[in-house]
Coordinates of C-alpha atoms in Angstrom, one line a residue:
X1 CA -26.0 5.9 12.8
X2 CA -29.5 7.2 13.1
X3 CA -32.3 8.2 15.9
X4 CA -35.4 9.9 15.7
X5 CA -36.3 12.7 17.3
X6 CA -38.9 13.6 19.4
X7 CA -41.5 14.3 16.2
X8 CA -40.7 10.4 14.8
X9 CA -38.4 12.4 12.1
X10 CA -35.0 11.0 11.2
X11 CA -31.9 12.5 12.2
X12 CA -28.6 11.5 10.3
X13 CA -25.1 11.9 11.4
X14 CA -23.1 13.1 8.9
X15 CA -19.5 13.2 8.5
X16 CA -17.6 15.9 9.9
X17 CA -15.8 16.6 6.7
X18 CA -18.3 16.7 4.7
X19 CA -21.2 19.1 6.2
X20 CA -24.9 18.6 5.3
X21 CA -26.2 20.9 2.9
X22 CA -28.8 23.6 3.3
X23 CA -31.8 21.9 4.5
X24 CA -30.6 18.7 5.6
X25 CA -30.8 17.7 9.0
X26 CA -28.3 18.7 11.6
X27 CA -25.1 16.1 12.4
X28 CA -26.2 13.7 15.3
X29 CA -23.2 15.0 17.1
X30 CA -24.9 18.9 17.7
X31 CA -28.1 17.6 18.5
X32 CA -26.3 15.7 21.7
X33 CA -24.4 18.5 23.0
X34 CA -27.5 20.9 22.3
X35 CA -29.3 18.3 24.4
X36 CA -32.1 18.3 22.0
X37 CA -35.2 16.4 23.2
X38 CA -36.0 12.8 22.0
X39 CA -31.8 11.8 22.1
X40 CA -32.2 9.3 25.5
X41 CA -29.5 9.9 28.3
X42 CA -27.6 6.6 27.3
X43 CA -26.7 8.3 23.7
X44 CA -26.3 11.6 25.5
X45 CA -23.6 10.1 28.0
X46 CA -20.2 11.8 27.0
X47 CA -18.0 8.9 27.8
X48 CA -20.2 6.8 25.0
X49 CA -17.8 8.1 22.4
X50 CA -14.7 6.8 23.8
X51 CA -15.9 3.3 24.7
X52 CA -17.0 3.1 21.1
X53 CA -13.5 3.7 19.9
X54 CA -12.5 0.6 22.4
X55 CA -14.5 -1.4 21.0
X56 CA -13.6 -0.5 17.8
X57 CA -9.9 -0.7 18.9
X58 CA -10.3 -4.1 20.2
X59 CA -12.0 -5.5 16.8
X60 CA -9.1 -4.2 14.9
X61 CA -7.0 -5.9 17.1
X62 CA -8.3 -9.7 17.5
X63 CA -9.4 -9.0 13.6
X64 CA -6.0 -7.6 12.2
X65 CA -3.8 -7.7 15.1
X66 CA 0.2 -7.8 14.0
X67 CA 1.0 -4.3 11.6
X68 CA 2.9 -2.6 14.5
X69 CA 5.1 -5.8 15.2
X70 CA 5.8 -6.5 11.5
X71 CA 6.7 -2.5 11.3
X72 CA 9.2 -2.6 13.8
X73 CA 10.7 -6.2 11.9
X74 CA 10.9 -4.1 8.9
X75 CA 12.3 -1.3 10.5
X76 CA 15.7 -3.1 12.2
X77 CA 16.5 -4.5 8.5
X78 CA 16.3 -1.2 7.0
X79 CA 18.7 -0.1 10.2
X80 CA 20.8 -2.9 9.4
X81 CA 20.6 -2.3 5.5
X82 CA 22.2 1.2 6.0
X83 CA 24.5 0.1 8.5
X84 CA 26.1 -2.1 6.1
X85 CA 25.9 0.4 3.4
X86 CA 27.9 2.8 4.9
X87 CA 30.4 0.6 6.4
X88 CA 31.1 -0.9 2.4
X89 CA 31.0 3.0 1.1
X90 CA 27.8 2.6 -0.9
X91 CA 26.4 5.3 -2.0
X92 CA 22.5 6.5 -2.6
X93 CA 20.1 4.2 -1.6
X94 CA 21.3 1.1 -2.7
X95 CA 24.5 -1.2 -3.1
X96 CA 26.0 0.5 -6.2
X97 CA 29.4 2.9 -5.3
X98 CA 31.6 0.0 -3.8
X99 CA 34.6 -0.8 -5.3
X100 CA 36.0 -3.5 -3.3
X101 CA 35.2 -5.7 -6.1
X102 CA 37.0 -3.8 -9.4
X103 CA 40.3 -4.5 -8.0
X104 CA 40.1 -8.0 -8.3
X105 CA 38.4 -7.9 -11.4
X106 CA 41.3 -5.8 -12.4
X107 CA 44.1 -8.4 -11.5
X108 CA 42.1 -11.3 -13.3
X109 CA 42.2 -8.7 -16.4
X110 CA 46.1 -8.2 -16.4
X111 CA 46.9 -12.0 -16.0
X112 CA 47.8 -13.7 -19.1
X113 CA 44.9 -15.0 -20.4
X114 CA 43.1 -12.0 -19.9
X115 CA 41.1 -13.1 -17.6
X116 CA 39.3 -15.7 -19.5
X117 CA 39.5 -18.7 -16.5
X118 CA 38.1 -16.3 -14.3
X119 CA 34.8 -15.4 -16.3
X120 CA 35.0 -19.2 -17.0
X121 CA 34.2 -20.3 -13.8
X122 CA 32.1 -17.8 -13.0
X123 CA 30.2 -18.1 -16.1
X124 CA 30.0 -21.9 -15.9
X125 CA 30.0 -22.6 -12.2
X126 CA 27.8 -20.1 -10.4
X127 CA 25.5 -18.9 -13.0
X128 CA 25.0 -21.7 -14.8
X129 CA 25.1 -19.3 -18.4
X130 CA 22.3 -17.3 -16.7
X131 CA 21.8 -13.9 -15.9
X132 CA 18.6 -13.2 -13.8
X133 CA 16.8 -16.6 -15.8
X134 CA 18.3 -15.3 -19.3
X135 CA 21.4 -16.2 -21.4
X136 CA 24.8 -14.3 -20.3
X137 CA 25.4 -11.6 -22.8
X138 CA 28.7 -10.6 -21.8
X139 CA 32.0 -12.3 -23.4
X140 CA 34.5 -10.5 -21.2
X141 CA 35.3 -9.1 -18.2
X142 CA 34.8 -5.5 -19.1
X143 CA 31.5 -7.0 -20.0
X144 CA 30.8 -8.5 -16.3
X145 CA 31.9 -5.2 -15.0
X146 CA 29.4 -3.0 -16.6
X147 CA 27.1 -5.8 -15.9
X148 CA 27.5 -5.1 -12.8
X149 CA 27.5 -1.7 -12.1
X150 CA 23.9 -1.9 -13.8
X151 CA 22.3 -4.2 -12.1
X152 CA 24.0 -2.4 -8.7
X153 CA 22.8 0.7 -10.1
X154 CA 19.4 -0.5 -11.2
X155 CA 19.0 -2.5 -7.5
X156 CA 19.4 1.0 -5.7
X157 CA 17.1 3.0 -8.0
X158 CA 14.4 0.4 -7.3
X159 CA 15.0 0.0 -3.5
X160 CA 14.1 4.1 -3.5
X161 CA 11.3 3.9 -5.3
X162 CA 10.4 0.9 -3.0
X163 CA 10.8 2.6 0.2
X164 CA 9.0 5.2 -0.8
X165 CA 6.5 2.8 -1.4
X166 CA 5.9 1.5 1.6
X167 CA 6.3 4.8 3.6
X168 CA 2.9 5.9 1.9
X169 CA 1.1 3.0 2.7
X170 CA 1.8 3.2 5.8
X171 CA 0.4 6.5 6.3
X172 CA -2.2 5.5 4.8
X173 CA -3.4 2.5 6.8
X174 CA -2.6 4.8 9.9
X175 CA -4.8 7.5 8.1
X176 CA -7.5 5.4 7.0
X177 CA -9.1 7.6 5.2
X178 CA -12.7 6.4 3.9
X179 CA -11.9 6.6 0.8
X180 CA -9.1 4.3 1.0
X181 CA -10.8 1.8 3.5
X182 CA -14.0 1.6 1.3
X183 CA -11.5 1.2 -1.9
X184 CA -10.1 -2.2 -0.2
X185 CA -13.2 -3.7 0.8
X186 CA -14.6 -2.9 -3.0
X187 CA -10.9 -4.3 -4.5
X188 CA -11.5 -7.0 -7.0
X189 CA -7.6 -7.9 -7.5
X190 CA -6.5 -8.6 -3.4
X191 CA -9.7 -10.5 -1.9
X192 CA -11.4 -13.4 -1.9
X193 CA -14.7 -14.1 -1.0
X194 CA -14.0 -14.9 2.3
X195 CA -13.7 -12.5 5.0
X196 CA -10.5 -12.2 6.0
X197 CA -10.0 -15.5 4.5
X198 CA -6.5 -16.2 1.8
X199 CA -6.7 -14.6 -1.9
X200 CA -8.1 -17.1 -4.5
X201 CA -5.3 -18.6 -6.3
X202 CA -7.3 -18.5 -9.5
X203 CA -9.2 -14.6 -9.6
X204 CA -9.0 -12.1 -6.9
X205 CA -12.3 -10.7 -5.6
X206 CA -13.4 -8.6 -3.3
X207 CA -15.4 -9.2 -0.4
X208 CA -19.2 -7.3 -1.7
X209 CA -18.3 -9.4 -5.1
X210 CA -18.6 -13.4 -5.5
X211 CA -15.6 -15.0 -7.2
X212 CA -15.8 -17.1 -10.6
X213 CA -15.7 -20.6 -10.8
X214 CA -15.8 -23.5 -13.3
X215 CA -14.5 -20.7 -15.8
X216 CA -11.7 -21.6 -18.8
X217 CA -8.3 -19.8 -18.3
X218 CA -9.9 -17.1 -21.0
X219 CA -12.3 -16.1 -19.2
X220 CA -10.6 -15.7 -16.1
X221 CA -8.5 -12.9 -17.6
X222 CA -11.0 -11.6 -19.3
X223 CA -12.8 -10.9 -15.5
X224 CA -8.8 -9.9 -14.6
X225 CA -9.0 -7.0 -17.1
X226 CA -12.2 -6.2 -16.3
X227 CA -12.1 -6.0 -12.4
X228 CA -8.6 -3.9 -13.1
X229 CA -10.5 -1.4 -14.6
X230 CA -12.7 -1.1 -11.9
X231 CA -11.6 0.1 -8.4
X232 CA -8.2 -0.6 -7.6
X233 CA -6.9 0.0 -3.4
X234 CA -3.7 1.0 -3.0
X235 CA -1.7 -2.1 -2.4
X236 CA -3.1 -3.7 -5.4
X237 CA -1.5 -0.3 -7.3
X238 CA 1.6 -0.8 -5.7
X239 CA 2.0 -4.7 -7.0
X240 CA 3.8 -3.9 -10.4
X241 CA 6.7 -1.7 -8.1
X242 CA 7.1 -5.0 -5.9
X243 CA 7.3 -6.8 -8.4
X244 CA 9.4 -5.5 -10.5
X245 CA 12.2 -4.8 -7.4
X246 CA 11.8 -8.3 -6.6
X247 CA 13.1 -9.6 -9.9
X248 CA 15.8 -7.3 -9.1
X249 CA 16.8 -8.1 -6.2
X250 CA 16.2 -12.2 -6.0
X251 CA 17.1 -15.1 -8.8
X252 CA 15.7 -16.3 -11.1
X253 CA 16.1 -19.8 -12.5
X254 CA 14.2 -19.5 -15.5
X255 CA 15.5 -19.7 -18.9
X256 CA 13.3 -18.9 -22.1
X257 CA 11.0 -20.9 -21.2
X258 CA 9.4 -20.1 -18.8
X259 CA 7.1 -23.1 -18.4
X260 CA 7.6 -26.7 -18.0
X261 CA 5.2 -29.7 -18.2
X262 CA 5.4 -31.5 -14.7
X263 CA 3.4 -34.4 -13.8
X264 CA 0.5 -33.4 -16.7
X265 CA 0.3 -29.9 -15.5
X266 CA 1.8 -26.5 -16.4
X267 CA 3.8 -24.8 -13.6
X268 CA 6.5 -22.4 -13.0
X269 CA 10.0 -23.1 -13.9
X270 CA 11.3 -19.7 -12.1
X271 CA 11.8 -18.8 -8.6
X272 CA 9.0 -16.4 -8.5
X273 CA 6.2 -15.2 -5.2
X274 CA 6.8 -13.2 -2.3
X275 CA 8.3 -16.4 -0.9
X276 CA 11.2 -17.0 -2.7
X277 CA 14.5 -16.5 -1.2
X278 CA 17.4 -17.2 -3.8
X279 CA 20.0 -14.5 -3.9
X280 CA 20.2 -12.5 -7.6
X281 CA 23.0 -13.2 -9.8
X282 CA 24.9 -10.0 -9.3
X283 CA 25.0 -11.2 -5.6
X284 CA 26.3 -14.7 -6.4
X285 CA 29.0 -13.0 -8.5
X286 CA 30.0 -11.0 -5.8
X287 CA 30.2 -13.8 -3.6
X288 CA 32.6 -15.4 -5.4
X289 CA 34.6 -12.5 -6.3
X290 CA 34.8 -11.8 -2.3
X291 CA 37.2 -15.4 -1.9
X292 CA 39.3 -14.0 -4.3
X293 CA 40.3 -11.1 -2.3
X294 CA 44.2 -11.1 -1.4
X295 CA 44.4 -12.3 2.5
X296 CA 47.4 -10.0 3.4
X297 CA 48.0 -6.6 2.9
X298 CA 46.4 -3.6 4.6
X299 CA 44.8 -2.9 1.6
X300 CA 43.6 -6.5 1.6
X301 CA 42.1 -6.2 5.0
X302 CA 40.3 -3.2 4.1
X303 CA 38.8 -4.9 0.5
X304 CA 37.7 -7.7 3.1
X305 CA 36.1 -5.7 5.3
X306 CA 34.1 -3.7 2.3
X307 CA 33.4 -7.1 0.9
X308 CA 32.0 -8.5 3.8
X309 CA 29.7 -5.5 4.8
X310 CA 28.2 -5.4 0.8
X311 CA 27.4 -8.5 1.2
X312 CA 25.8 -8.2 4.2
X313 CA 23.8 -4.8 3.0
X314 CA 22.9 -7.7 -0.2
X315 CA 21.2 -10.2 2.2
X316 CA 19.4 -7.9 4.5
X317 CA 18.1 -6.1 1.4
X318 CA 16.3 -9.6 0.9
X319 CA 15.4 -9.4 4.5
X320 CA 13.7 -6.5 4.4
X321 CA 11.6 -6.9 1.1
X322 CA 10.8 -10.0 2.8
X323 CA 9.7 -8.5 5.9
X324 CA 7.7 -5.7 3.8
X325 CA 5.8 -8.0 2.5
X326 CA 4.7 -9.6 5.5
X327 CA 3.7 -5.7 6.6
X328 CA 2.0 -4.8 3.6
X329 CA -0.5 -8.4 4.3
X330 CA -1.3 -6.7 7.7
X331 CA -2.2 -3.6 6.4
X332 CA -4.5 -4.9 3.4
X333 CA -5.5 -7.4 6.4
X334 CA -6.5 -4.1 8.7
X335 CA -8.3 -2.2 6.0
X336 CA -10.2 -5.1 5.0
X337 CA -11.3 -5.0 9.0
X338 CA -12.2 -1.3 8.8
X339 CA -14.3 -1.5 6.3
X340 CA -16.5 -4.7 7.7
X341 CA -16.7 -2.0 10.4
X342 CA -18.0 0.5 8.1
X343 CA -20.1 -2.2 6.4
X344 CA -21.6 -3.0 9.8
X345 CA -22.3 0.4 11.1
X346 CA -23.6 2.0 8.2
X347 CA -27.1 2.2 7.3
X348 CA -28.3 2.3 3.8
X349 CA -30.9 4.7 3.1
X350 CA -32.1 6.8 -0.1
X351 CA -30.9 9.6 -0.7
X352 CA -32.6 13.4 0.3
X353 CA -33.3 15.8 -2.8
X354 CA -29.7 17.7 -1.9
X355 CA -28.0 14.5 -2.4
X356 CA -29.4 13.2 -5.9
X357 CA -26.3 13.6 -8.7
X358 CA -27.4 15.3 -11.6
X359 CA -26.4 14.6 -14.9
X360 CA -23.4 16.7 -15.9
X361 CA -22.6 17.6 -12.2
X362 CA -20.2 16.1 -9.8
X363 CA -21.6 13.3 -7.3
X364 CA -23.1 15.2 -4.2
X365 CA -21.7 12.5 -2.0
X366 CA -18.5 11.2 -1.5
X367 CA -17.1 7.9 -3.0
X368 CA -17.2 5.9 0.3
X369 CA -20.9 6.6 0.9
X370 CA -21.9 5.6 -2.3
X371 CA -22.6 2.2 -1.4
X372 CA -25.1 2.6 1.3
X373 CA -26.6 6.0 0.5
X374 CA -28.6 5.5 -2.9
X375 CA -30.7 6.4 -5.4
X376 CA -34.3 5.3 -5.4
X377 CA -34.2 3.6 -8.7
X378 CA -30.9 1.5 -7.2
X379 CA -33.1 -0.7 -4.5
X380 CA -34.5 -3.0 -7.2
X381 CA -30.9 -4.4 -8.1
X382 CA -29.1 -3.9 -5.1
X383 CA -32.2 -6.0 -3.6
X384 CA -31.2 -8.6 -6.5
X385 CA -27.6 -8.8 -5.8
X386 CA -28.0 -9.1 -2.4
X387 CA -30.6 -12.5 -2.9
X388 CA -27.9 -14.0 -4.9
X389 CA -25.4 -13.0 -2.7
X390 CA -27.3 -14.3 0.2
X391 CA -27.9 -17.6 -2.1
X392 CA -24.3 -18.5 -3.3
X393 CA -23.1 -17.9 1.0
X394 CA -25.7 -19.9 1.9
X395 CA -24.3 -22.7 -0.4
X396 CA -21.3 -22.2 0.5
X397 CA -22.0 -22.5 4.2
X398 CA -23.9 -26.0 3.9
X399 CA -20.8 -27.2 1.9
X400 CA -18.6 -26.1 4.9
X401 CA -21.1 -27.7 7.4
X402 CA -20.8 -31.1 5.9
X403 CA -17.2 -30.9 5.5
X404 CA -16.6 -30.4 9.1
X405 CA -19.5 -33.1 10.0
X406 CA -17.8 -35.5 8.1
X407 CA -14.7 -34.4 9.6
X408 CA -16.0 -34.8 13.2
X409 CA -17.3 -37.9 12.1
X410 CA -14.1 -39.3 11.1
X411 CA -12.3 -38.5 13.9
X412 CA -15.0 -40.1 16.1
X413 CA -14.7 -43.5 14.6
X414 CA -10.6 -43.1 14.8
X415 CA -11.2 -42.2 18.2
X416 CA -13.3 -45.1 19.1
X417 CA -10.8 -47.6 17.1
X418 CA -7.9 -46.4 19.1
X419 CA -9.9 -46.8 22.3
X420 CA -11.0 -50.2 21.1
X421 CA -7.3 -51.2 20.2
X422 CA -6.3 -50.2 23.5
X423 CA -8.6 -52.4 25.5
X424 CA -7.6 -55.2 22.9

């Protein structure tokens, strides 16, 4: 990031976007292909460019390897989503606009009891009284049907939004744009303290922060509202949207209650996390409303046929969130990459007299260099945070050490048993 010239002054390259001002020094970049003196013929080779970019490449890839494959996964169950959706006549974006299913709904209506053993067994039988974990609020079948056509409805409306979704994070983990990059690696909600290691189940963190420990449940959402109203990447901003398509579009077992006392310990009662699997009601409903399709009868075929392929478009709806989820991990997982790249190639340095932000005035600098080009009165904290830092990693290497000392050691003595045994 830096060389000096020939008279031991320091040259800086600056970003190509963002032009030094009048009086700073000229962009490392026009200073090689001026051939200015002082730049050796290593840095001046023009090939140097290009094999930093491999190297670069090839971090990304042993470091965050796995977007691309996951984006082509995600890709073939949209293609088979929409496949399905137009073979069942569904209209929009989503599962609502079939109408395989209001025919038998419509024979259970005229029967003689009105359709009562019908909504019985569904009722009873497959959900159990419960509509997405609450009580069934409908007492008919007029009430099932507008049930759903909401929920249809509400599934497609969601699924856009969704999509939409993770079209822009994709472009913007193939953009990577250092604002966004520098955004993830400063995100208190998505990381843990390890690098690249698994969020903390307990606070997210992000990598330049330590996480909390030994805290009461109070004060671990206290440091959850406060590190949301710091700086937030992305992904983290796209969380309530998942979320709330998830509920949507898979079950939930949980009644009013939410909680239940297991084993001396709180835990979930609902089907909840990226992980979960079990189709929504609606879709339960509709799979039982599909055997109850006449078997003969042109029309009958045809009702089979939509039946089967909104079904389908159901489950690979699953698939697909499923398989965006696994994406989206990839792409946090490759910005978090790039910026321990940026973190290792930049150097921190105070800032010139152009670049100082005056009170009133916008910031000089962009966001992203903020954290390594600072003010002069910054160096005594920042050299603070980075002792304890330094301190509370240290810690936690020893602890690691040991671990996997007495781990080796362990295996040693079963190793020598066995080998003992075996001569025995």
């Amino acid at each position: 990031r830096d060389v000096r010239d020939g008279d031991g002054m320091d040259v800086v390259n600056v970003d190509g976007d963002n032009p030094p001002s009048h009086g700073a020094p000229p962009p490392l970049d026009s200073r090689f292909a001026a051939g200015v003196g002082g730049v050796s013929h290593t840095l001046r080779d023009a090939s140097l460019a290009a094999e930093a970019e491999t190297e670069r490449q090839k971090y990304l890839a042993h470091r965050a390897g796995g977007a691309g494959a996951a984006a082509g996964e995600l890709r073939k169950s949209t293609a088979a989503v929409e496949d399905a959706r137009k073979r069942c006549g569904a209209r929009g974006r989503g599962p609502a606009g079939c109408a395989w299913w209001s025919g038998v709904v419509d024979d259970a209506a005229a029967a003689a009891d009105r359709g009562r053993g019908l909504l019985d067994r569904i009722v009873d039988n497959h959900l159990n009284g419960n509509w997405q974990g609450r009580e069934v609020a409908f007492t008919d079948l007029a009430g099932l049907r507008y049930q759903i056509e909401v929920d249809l409805q509400r599934m497609g409306e969601a699924r856009g939004g969704f999509l939409d979704r993770m079209e822009h994070l994709s472009r913007l983990t193939a953009s990577a744009a250092p604002n966004d990059v520098d955004a993830a690696g400063k995100c208190q909600l998505c990381r843990s303290q390890n690098i690249f290691g698994k969020p903390d189940a307990s606070i997210g963190s992000g990598p330049r922060h330590t996480q909390g420990q030994g805290l009461s449940q109070r004060e671990l959402n206290a440091m959850r509202l406060a590190a949301a109203a710091q700086v937030m990447c992305q992904h983290c901003a796209a969380d309530p949207l998942f979320k709330s398509y998830e509920g949507i579009l898979f079950g939930q077992q949980a009644t009013d209650a939410n909680f239940v006392a297991t084993g001396g310990r709180w835990m979930e009662k609902a089907d909840v996390g990226a992980g979960r699997s079990a189709p929504s009601s609606v879709e339960m409903v509709l799979k039982f409303i599909s055997t109850r399709v006449p078997k003969s009868g042109l029309a009958a075929a045809v009702a089979s046929e939509a039946a089967a392929a909104h079904l389908k478009s159901l489950e690979e709806m699953r698939r697909e969130f499923t398989r965006a989820m696994v994406l989206q991990k990839h792409q946090r997982e490759e910005l978090f990459a790039r910026d321990e790249l940026a973190m290792a190639t930049s150097r921190i340095r105070v800032r010139e007299d152009h670049e100082i932000a005056l009170g009133g005035l916008p910031d000089p600098l962009p966001e992203y260099l903020r954290a390594s080009v600072v003010h002069d009165w910054e160096l005594d904290d920042m050299e603070e945070g980075y002792g304890a830092d330094r301190g509370a990693y240290e810690a936690d290497l020893r602890r690691a050490v040991s671990q996997v000392r007495f781990l080796e050691r362990l295996r040693s003595e079963d190793f020598g048993d066995g080998v003992g045994g075996g001569d025995g």
